[in-house]
XYZ file of N, CA, C and O in Angstrom:
672
model
N 0.759 -1.082 0.264
C 0.093 0.005 0.167
C 1.020 1.272 -0.156
O 1.798 1.421 0.720
N 0.507 2.327 -0.890
C 1.252 3.725 -0.901
C 0.909 4.567 0.151
O -0.292 4.534 0.494
N 1.795 5.288 0.314
C 1.654 6.414 1.387
C 0.901 7.402 0.313
O 1.359 8.156 -0.411
N -0.359 8.132 0.622
C -0.684 9.049 -0.120
C -0.405 10.700 0.576
O 0.372 10.634 1.254
N -0.149 11.601 -0.647
C -0.031 12.928 -0.255
C -0.890 13.263 0.871
O -0.238 14.067 1.930
N -1.964 13.006 1.076
C -2.756 13.545 2.329
C -2.193 12.997 3.777
O -1.802 13.345 4.728
N -2.029 11.684 3.488
C -1.370 10.876 5.013
C -0.308 11.360 5.277
O 0.444 11.460 6.374
N 0.600 11.972 4.359
C 2.167 12.104 4.197
C 2.075 14.138 4.858
O 3.140 14.523 5.340
N 0.762 14.453 4.718
C 0.719 16.072 5.373
C -0.166 16.210 6.435
O 0.175 16.308 7.563
N -1.476 15.886 6.265
C -2.507 16.445 7.358
C -2.089 15.717 8.780
O -2.015 16.505 9.234
N -2.247 14.592 8.654
C -2.085 13.763 9.965
C -0.570 14.366 10.684
O -0.848 14.450 12.056
N 0.221 14.473 9.924
C 1.225 14.893 10.403
C 1.586 16.351 11.298
O 1.861 16.869 12.238
N 0.797 17.149 10.332
C 0.618 18.494 10.750
C 0.149 18.807 11.971
O 0.186 19.411 12.834
N -1.144 18.160 11.908
C -2.066 18.113 13.090
C -1.441 17.780 14.344
O -1.632 18.289 15.230
N -0.710 16.479 14.191
C 0.362 16.025 15.523
C 0.861 17.076 15.707
O 1.009 17.560 16.948
N 1.938 17.365 14.944
C 3.052 18.374 15.367
C 2.295 19.676 15.963
O 2.712 20.357 16.718
N 0.933 20.275 15.582
C 0.434 21.173 15.881
C 0.027 21.147 17.219
O 0.086 21.913 17.997
N -0.799 19.739 17.501
C -0.960 19.676 18.957
C 0.155 19.595 19.771
O 0.084 20.375 20.905
N 1.349 19.127 19.342
C 2.649 19.006 20.022
C 3.092 20.502 20.493
O 3.495 21.100 21.826
N 2.876 21.568 19.398
C 3.431 22.867 19.708
C 2.302 23.507 20.660
O 3.219 24.285 21.489
N 1.243 23.539 20.705
C 0.391 23.890 21.411
C 0.690 23.602 22.949
O 0.749 24.203 23.755
N 0.832 22.092 23.142
C 1.360 21.520 24.311
C 2.728 22.255 24.831
O 2.572 22.590 26.223
N 3.685 22.405 23.846
C 4.799 23.346 24.596
C 4.698 24.605 24.734
O 4.834 25.094 26.057
N 3.878 25.348 23.922
C 3.285 26.615 24.471
C 2.507 26.558 25.865
O 2.898 27.510 26.471
N 1.734 25.693 25.812
C 0.999 25.595 27.394
C 2.062 25.338 28.498
O 1.749 26.171 29.666
N 2.968 24.619 28.564
C 4.119 24.507 29.420
C 4.899 25.729 29.485
O 5.181 26.026 30.508
N 4.909 26.574 28.648
C 5.800 27.873 28.599
C 4.834 28.974 29.360
O 5.536 29.497 30.280
N 3.752 29.035 29.178
C 2.980 29.688 30.024
C 2.831 29.357 31.137
O 2.946 30.441 32.084
N 2.762 28.167 31.736
C 2.542 27.714 32.998
C 3.988 28.099 33.678
O 4.074 28.619 35.048
N 5.115 27.928 33.124
C 6.132 28.157 33.725
C 6.686 29.672 33.999
O 6.856 29.754 35.259
N 5.978 30.386 32.780
C 5.984 32.051 33.056
C 5.411 32.089 34.350
O 5.612 33.092 35.235
N 4.084 31.522 34.272
C 3.083 32.113 35.578
C 3.780 31.616 37.016
O 3.930 32.519 37.960
N 4.571 30.333 36.779
C 4.769 29.705 38.329
C 6.301 30.536 38.647
O 6.407 30.592 39.768
N 6.972 31.194 37.531
C 8.291 31.664 37.880
C 8.385 33.187 38.072
O 9.205 34.008 38.048
N 6.899 33.613 37.704
C 6.534 34.933 37.568
C 7.411 36.035 36.821
O 7.918 37.115 37.298
N 7.492 35.011 35.416
C 8.177 35.773 34.408
C 7.197 36.497 33.518
O 6.206 35.472 33.124
N 7.280 37.462 33.237
C 6.353 38.212 31.980
C 6.434 37.180 30.449
O 7.537 37.018 30.055
N 5.432 36.758 30.367
C 5.434 35.797 29.036
C 5.703 36.275 28.035
O 6.404 35.807 26.864
N 5.955 37.501 27.670
C 6.402 38.608 26.701
C 7.656 38.194 26.516
O 8.366 38.254 25.423
N 8.569 37.867 27.597
C 9.820 37.836 27.176
C 10.051 36.479 26.592
O 10.842 36.290 26.084
N 9.517 35.204 26.794
C 9.178 34.049 26.030
C 8.783 34.207 24.687
O 9.426 33.810 23.818
N 7.722 35.004 24.569
C 7.050 35.162 23.059
C 8.008 36.111 22.070
O 8.217 35.783 21.017
N 9.083 36.964 22.558
C 9.825 38.002 22.029
C 11.454 37.169 22.012
O 12.170 37.858 21.128
N 11.469 36.080 22.543
C 12.840 35.523 22.773
C 13.088 35.142 21.288
O 12.622 34.290 20.623
N 14.708 35.161 21.223
C 15.582 34.444 19.901
C 16.586 33.553 20.315
O 17.361 33.841 21.607
N 16.892 32.915 19.579
C 18.215 31.696 20.079
C 19.480 32.742 19.350
O 20.799 32.921 19.778
N 19.414 33.879 18.418
C 20.552 34.455 18.048
C 20.016 35.951 17.620
O 18.770 36.149 17.223
N 20.594 36.710 17.376
C 19.868 38.267 17.056
C 19.621 38.416 15.730
O 18.744 39.219 15.399
N 20.201 37.730 14.756
C 19.416 37.485 13.622
C 18.467 36.612 13.039
O 18.291 36.519 12.239
N 17.873 35.957 14.242
C 16.861 34.879 14.099
C 15.572 35.571 14.247
O 15.545 36.546 15.556
N 14.409 35.004 13.948
C 12.915 35.461 14.042
C 13.038 35.063 15.795
O 13.513 34.161 16.174
N 12.088 36.216 16.358
C 11.648 35.538 17.986
C 10.471 34.293 17.836
O 10.142 34.165 16.721
N 10.347 33.878 18.940
C 9.509 32.783 18.879
C 7.846 33.299 18.259
O 7.564 31.997 17.690
N 7.514 34.307 18.318
C 6.161 34.529 17.723
C 6.271 34.460 16.483
O 5.315 33.706 15.691
N 7.435 34.836 15.676
C 7.560 34.635 14.343
C 7.526 33.214 14.145
O 7.225 33.079 12.711
N 8.575 32.522 14.595
C 8.791 31.033 14.389
C 7.352 30.237 14.090
O 6.976 29.365 13.387
N 6.398 30.572 15.495
C 5.244 29.864 15.439
C 4.313 30.363 13.850
O 3.817 29.215 13.317
N 4.198 31.874 13.940
C 3.572 32.092 12.635
C 4.356 31.435 11.232
O 3.266 31.047 10.629
N 5.355 31.268 11.257
C 6.330 31.005 9.835
C 5.248 29.215 9.862
O 5.115 28.915 8.852
N 5.676 28.634 10.967
C 5.197 27.190 11.055
C 3.692 26.988 10.821
O 3.445 26.072 9.772
N 2.821 27.828 10.905
C 1.731 28.006 10.684
C 1.548 28.020 9.469
O 0.508 27.519 8.788
N 2.030 29.154 9.023
C 1.990 29.674 7.459
C 2.273 28.068 6.784
O 1.414 28.458 5.709
N 3.012 27.523 6.972
C 3.819 26.350 6.347
C 2.786 25.549 5.869
O 2.352 24.858 4.845
N 2.038 25.152 7.055
C 0.950 24.126 6.745
C -0.418 24.597 6.096
O -0.721 23.629 5.432
N -0.734 25.758 6.303
C -1.777 26.039 5.836
C -1.747 26.375 4.510
O -2.603 26.110 3.371
N -0.583 26.974 4.146
C -0.377 26.782 2.664
C -0.237 25.925 1.966
O -0.850 25.929 0.826
N 0.693 24.574 2.612
C 1.017 23.451 1.679
C -0.766 22.828 1.705
O -1.203 22.366 0.388
N -1.430 22.819 2.699
C -3.066 22.211 2.286
C -3.594 22.802 1.520
O -4.287 22.225 0.540
N -3.425 24.071 1.268
C -4.343 24.871 0.154
C -3.731 24.840 -0.833
O -4.561 24.173 -2.116
N -2.509 24.667 -1.572
C -1.846 24.606 -2.603
C -2.035 23.042 -2.988
O -2.114 22.763 -4.155
N -1.889 21.999 -1.815
C -1.964 20.694 -2.557
C -3.281 20.517 -3.089
O -3.651 19.748 -3.991
N -4.291 21.308 -2.153
C -5.776 20.931 -2.674
C -6.292 21.781 -3.577
O -7.253 21.484 -4.358
N -5.288 22.802 -4.269
C -5.670 23.816 -5.256
C -6.675 24.840 -4.919
O -7.529 25.001 -5.647
N -6.665 25.241 -3.568
C -7.660 26.056 -3.442
C -6.908 27.495 -2.708
O -5.749 27.499 -2.589
N -7.573 28.354 -2.127
C -6.999 29.717 -2.014
C -6.167 29.527 -0.496
O -7.048 28.768 0.484
N -5.246 29.920 -0.098
C -4.491 30.258 0.997
C -4.907 31.145 2.084
O -5.201 32.264 1.644
N -5.405 30.718 2.962
C -5.739 31.724 3.929
C -5.012 32.631 4.497
O -3.799 32.318 4.351
N -5.524 34.139 4.630
C -4.505 35.123 5.032
C -4.371 35.405 6.391
O -5.546 35.592 7.062
N -3.314 35.331 7.238
C -3.644 35.808 8.652
C -2.612 37.267 8.811
O -1.403 37.385 8.038
N -3.115 37.788 9.905
C -2.408 39.107 10.261
C -1.036 39.188 10.655
O -0.307 40.173 10.669
N -0.639 38.008 11.518
C 0.669 37.954 11.979
C 0.699 39.279 12.762
O 1.905 39.605 12.917
N -0.054 38.918 13.617
C 0.014 40.192 14.804
C -0.151 39.842 16.378
O -0.123 40.160 17.410
N 0.249 38.283 16.356
C 0.184 37.610 17.890
C 1.104 38.064 18.747
O 2.410 38.160 18.165
N 0.859 38.486 19.858
C 1.879 38.692 20.966
C 1.990 38.099 22.254
O 2.653 38.508 23.060
N 1.019 37.392 22.283
C 0.746 36.485 23.719
C 0.583 34.779 23.056
O 0.419 34.638 22.237
N 0.905 34.299 24.312
C 0.765 32.779 24.231
C -0.778 32.653 23.820
O -0.939 31.791 22.630
N -1.663 33.160 24.585
C -3.338 32.768 24.181
C -3.112 33.236 22.622
O -4.363 32.474 21.998
N -2.919 34.113 21.983
C -2.990 34.397 20.727
C -2.163 33.466 19.713
O -2.920 33.343 18.482
N -1.152 33.112 20.130
C -0.749 31.884 19.514
C -1.363 30.680 19.537
O -1.146 30.122 18.421
N -1.879 30.521 20.454
C -2.816 29.426 20.829
C -3.808 29.183 19.648
O -4.407 28.576 19.250
N -4.541 30.561 19.561
C -5.507 30.664 18.757
C -5.298 30.636 17.361
O -5.962 29.966 16.494
N -3.977 30.977 17.243
C -3.208 30.789 15.657
C -3.318 29.340 15.436
O -3.603 28.793 14.391
N -3.179 28.532 16.014
C -2.791 27.227 15.920
C -3.852 26.544 15.744
O -4.397 25.951 15.018
N -4.769 26.824 16.648
C -6.327 26.041 16.680
C -6.840 26.593 15.086
O -7.425 25.579 14.620
N -6.991 27.774 14.785
C -7.447 28.296 13.529
C -6.862 27.469 12.432
O -7.108 26.908 11.639
N -5.464 27.306 12.259
C -4.717 26.642 11.438
C -5.183 24.935 11.407
O -5.236 24.304 10.180
N -5.319 24.594 12.471
C -5.519 23.222 12.600
C -7.022 23.030 11.955
O -7.254 22.046 11.004
N -7.921 24.037 12.496
C -9.175 23.969 11.882
C -9.067 23.825 10.430
O -9.902 23.163 9.806
N -8.394 24.864 10.040
C -8.568 25.006 8.494
C -8.186 23.479 7.796
O -8.602 23.017 6.948
N -7.004 23.228 8.284
C -6.335 22.092 7.452
C -7.038 20.907 7.775
O -7.098 19.726 6.661
N -7.803 20.749 8.955
C -8.931 19.536 8.925
C -9.756 19.639 8.093
O -10.382 18.701 7.907
N -10.142 20.913 7.637
C -11.205 20.942 6.587
C -11.251 20.470 5.269
O -11.888 20.405 4.607
N -9.516 20.357 5.005
C -9.206 19.983 3.262
C -9.284 18.245 3.620
O -8.614 17.849 4.658
N -10.262 18.017 2.655
C -10.048 16.267 2.661
C -8.986 15.637 1.940
O -8.305 16.157 0.858
N -8.899 14.447 2.215
C -7.737 13.704 1.348
C -8.304 13.826 -0.004
O -7.275 13.690 -0.668
N -9.556 13.663 -0.310
C -9.860 13.618 -1.965
C -9.476 14.773 -2.549
O -9.125 14.891 -3.712
N -9.234 16.105 -1.730
C -8.597 17.178 -2.562
C -7.098 17.205 -2.545
O -6.734 18.236 -3.487
N -6.603 16.803 -1.609
C -5.185 16.578 -1.815
C -4.235 15.591 -2.578
O -3.529 15.609 -3.168
N -4.910 14.070 -2.403
C -4.341 12.930 -3.080
C -4.247 13.178 -4.214
O -5.235 13.873 -5.046
N -3.363 12.655 -5.132
C -3.459 12.855 -6.651
C -2.429 14.225 -6.674
O -2.659 14.449 -7.962
N -1.732 15.016 -5.761
C -1.506 16.349 -5.994
C 0.118 16.144 -6.171
O 0.403 17.286 -6.132
N 0.465 14.766 -6.355
C 2.039 14.476 -6.652
C 2.696 15.703 -7.554
O 3.919 16.098 -7.397
N 1.698 15.564 -8.922
C 2.368 16.414 -9.845
C 1.727 17.891 -10.107
O 2.102 18.624 -11.036
N 0.974 18.361 -8.950
C 0.386 19.639 -9.428
C 1.515 20.518 -9.054
O 2.604 20.613 -8.304
N 1.682 21.387 -10.236
C 2.546 22.568 -10.207
C 2.244 23.508 -9.153
O 1.122 24.220 -8.942
N 3.587 24.220 -8.129
C 3.043 24.718 -7.167
C 4.401 25.885 -7.270
O 5.342 25.713 -7.795
N 3.825 27.326 -7.245
C 4.633 28.332 -7.388
C 4.731 28.987 -6.488
O 3.678 29.832 -6.011
N 5.850 29.385 -5.592
C 5.657 30.521 -4.668
C 6.741 31.783 -5.140
O 7.602 31.347 -5.700
N 6.290 32.887 -4.487
C 6.901 34.095 -5.082
C 7.521 34.832 -3.685
O 6.438 34.909 -2.782
N 8.712 34.675 -3.427
C 9.440 35.925 -2.280
C 10.031 37.092 -2.984
O 10.918 36.839 -3.382
N 9.232 37.888 -3.222
C 9.842 39.383 -3.631
C 10.040 39.106 -5.281
O 9.127 38.552 -5.674
N 11.040 39.095 -5.692
C 11.025 39.254 -6.916
C 11.851 37.600 -7.293
O 11.832 37.244 -8.349
N 12.226 36.917 -6.374
C 12.299 35.300 -6.343
C 10.896 34.449 -6.732
O 10.432 34.640 -5.830
N 11.335 33.623 -7.326
C 9.941 32.523 -7.765
C 10.787 31.057 -7.516
O 11.717 30.976 -8.164
N 9.990 30.276 -6.910
C 10.251 28.680 -6.705
C 9.434 27.955 -7.463
O 7.920 28.372 -6.805
N 9.911 27.088 -7.940
C 8.537 26.365 -8.544
C 8.779 24.782 -8.279
O 10.026 24.313 -8.108
N 7.705 24.277 -7.927
C 7.965 22.789 -7.490
C 6.653 21.921 -8.035
O 5.606 22.663 -8.444
N 6.912 20.627 -7.805
C 5.847 19.560 -8.132
C 5.264 19.426 -6.547
O 5.992 19.328 -5.992
N 4.198 19.087 -6.693
C 3.418 18.662 -5.214
C 4.116 17.702 -4.364
O 4.466 18.274 -3.239
N 4.575 16.678 -4.893
C 5.379 15.995 -3.859
C 6.609 16.478 -3.377
O 7.242 16.600 -2.231
N 7.456 16.883 -4.241
C 8.584 18.030 -3.877
C 8.232 19.287 -3.102
O 9.158 19.220 -1.910
N 7.299 19.892 -3.324
C 6.887 20.669 -2.357
C 6.657 20.118 -0.975
O 7.219 20.606 0.067
N 6.039 19.287 -0.636
C 5.513 18.652 0.512
C 6.954 18.305 1.161
O 7.034 18.555 2.385
N 7.716 17.383 0.243
C 8.793 16.534 1.293
C 9.911 17.256 1.330
O 10.606 17.070 2.201
N 10.045 18.083 0.304
C 11.492 18.761 0.303
C 11.447 20.365 0.901
O 12.708 20.995 0.737
N 10.328 21.039 0.674
C 10.400 22.176 1.038
C 9.422 22.642 2.591
O 9.995 22.960 3.076
N 8.457 22.102 2.407
C 7.066 22.290 3.396
C 7.713 21.863 4.664
O 7.739 22.208 6.019
N 7.883 20.395 4.880
C 8.303 19.613 5.840
C 9.582 19.636 6.437
O 9.574 20.106 7.692
N 10.621 20.081 5.949
C 11.815 20.626 6.579
C 11.646 22.048 7.228
O 11.855 22.206 8.160
N 10.939 22.823 6.349
C 10.903 24.292 7.058
C 9.927 23.758 8.016
O 9.986 24.944 9.226
N 8.597 23.318 8.195
C 7.559 23.296 9.314
C 8.339 22.967 10.310
O 8.466 23.173 11.523
N 9.186 21.786 10.216
C 9.904 21.304 11.550
C 11.185 22.196 11.757
O 11.314 22.186 13.271
N 11.754 22.781 10.998
C 12.929 23.965 11.517
C 12.296 24.946 12.438
O 12.642 25.170 13.448
N 11.167 25.243 12.115
C 10.533 26.426 12.839
C 9.653 25.945 14.175
O 9.673 26.310 15.173
N 9.591 24.288 14.317
C 8.770 23.895 15.276
C 9.896 23.794 16.416
O 9.745 24.212 17.639
N 11.221 23.260 15.610
C 12.367 22.936 16.664
C 12.890 24.156 16.865
O 13.382 24.301 18.148
N 13.135 25.363 16.147
C 13.385 26.269 16.959
C 12.643 27.123 18.029
O 13.082 27.592 18.964
N 11.240 27.127 17.982
C 10.386 27.530 18.941
C 10.636 26.691 20.290
O 10.809 27.086 21.384
N 10.750 25.222 20.099
C 11.136 24.377 21.116
C 12.411 24.980 21.869
O 12.638 25.075 23.111
N 13.488 24.973 21.039
C 14.799 25.625 21.547
C 14.923 26.848 22.368
O 15.668 26.988 23.142
N 14.023 27.696 21.626
C 14.056 29.225 22.412
C 13.620 28.958 23.873
O 13.958 29.464 24.784
N 12.464 28.046 23.855
C 11.682 27.880 25.081
C 12.723 26.975 26.106
O 12.750 27.552 27.438
N 13.418 26.109 25.648
C 14.437 25.144 26.416
C 15.623 26.071 26.750
O 15.704 25.870 28.047
N 15.648 26.716 26.035
C 17.056 27.701 26.234
C 16.803 28.489 27.337
O 17.724 28.833 28.112
N 15.616 28.915 27.270
C 15.122 29.994 28.441
C 14.651 29.171 29.788
O 13.997 30.034 30.549
N 14.706 28.093 29.866
C 14.405 27.551 31.114
C 13.127 26.845 31.232
O 12.694 26.222 32.418
N 12.366 26.684 30.154
C 11.055 25.738 30.252
C 11.568 24.773 30.266
O 12.451 23.980 29.479
N 10.930 23.796 31.365
C 10.899 22.284 31.331
C 10.327 21.511 30.449
O 9.156 20.882 30.833
N 10.655 21.140 29.133
C 10.447 20.686 28.014
C 11.426 19.431 27.648
O 12.665 19.738 27.949
N 10.953 18.383 26.980
C 11.896 17.662 26.723
C 11.837 17.016 25.623
O 10.635 17.594 24.693
N 12.249 16.254 24.750
C 12.046 15.557 23.348
C 10.636 14.940 23.118
O 10.224 15.184 22.338
N 10.131 14.437 24.417
C 8.799 13.907 24.232
C 7.801 14.829 23.960
O 6.840 14.779 23.377
N 8.007 15.903 24.495
C 7.152 16.995 24.085
C 7.213 17.515 22.867
O 6.219 17.885 22.112
N 8.137 17.468 22.005
C 8.281 17.690 20.680
C 7.638 16.726 19.934
O 6.716 16.940 18.812
N 8.191 15.367 20.323
C 7.512 14.132 19.281
C 6.294 13.961 19.772
O 5.582 13.089 19.100
N 6.117 14.015 20.962
C 4.290 13.792 21.595
C 4.550 12.124 21.833
O 5.721 11.379 21.542
N 3.614 11.487 22.245
C 3.610 9.990 22.669
C 3.434 9.177 21.343
O 2.643 9.743 20.349
N 3.867 8.169 21.264
C 3.592 7.030 20.088
C 2.654 6.038 20.241
O 2.524 5.702 21.144
């Protein structure tokens, strides 16, 4: 039995968004317990030239909502990217999860050869659906999830690998 495009995308995205939500819950609880302003975590970076945690979450959610929409051949939802609190980031994750769960397997399956074009200013990237998912979206999604995890771990939030990977 072959792995379908839907199976390789939406369930993976949903699981990891749930894990991300759990990590942010632990960060919020840590901030409250230690009497740390949550904005310190939301605005924290691993390095001065990297995006803060809030932008990491925004990009991670952008990756999966964009992927689901592009593979399905539907319009990509637009978000304002104005989240500044844990609760706002949680709402963004929930909104993203609801959107990707609304995209059916029948909309995504068979998209392996769908032409996908991304524009970044004057730069244009062209993919076929399978390469877009496997070579672009999944690595970028996990990079931004991992960076979010690393920012929080670096700042003392008591999270571990199981928080990132979830239960098996």
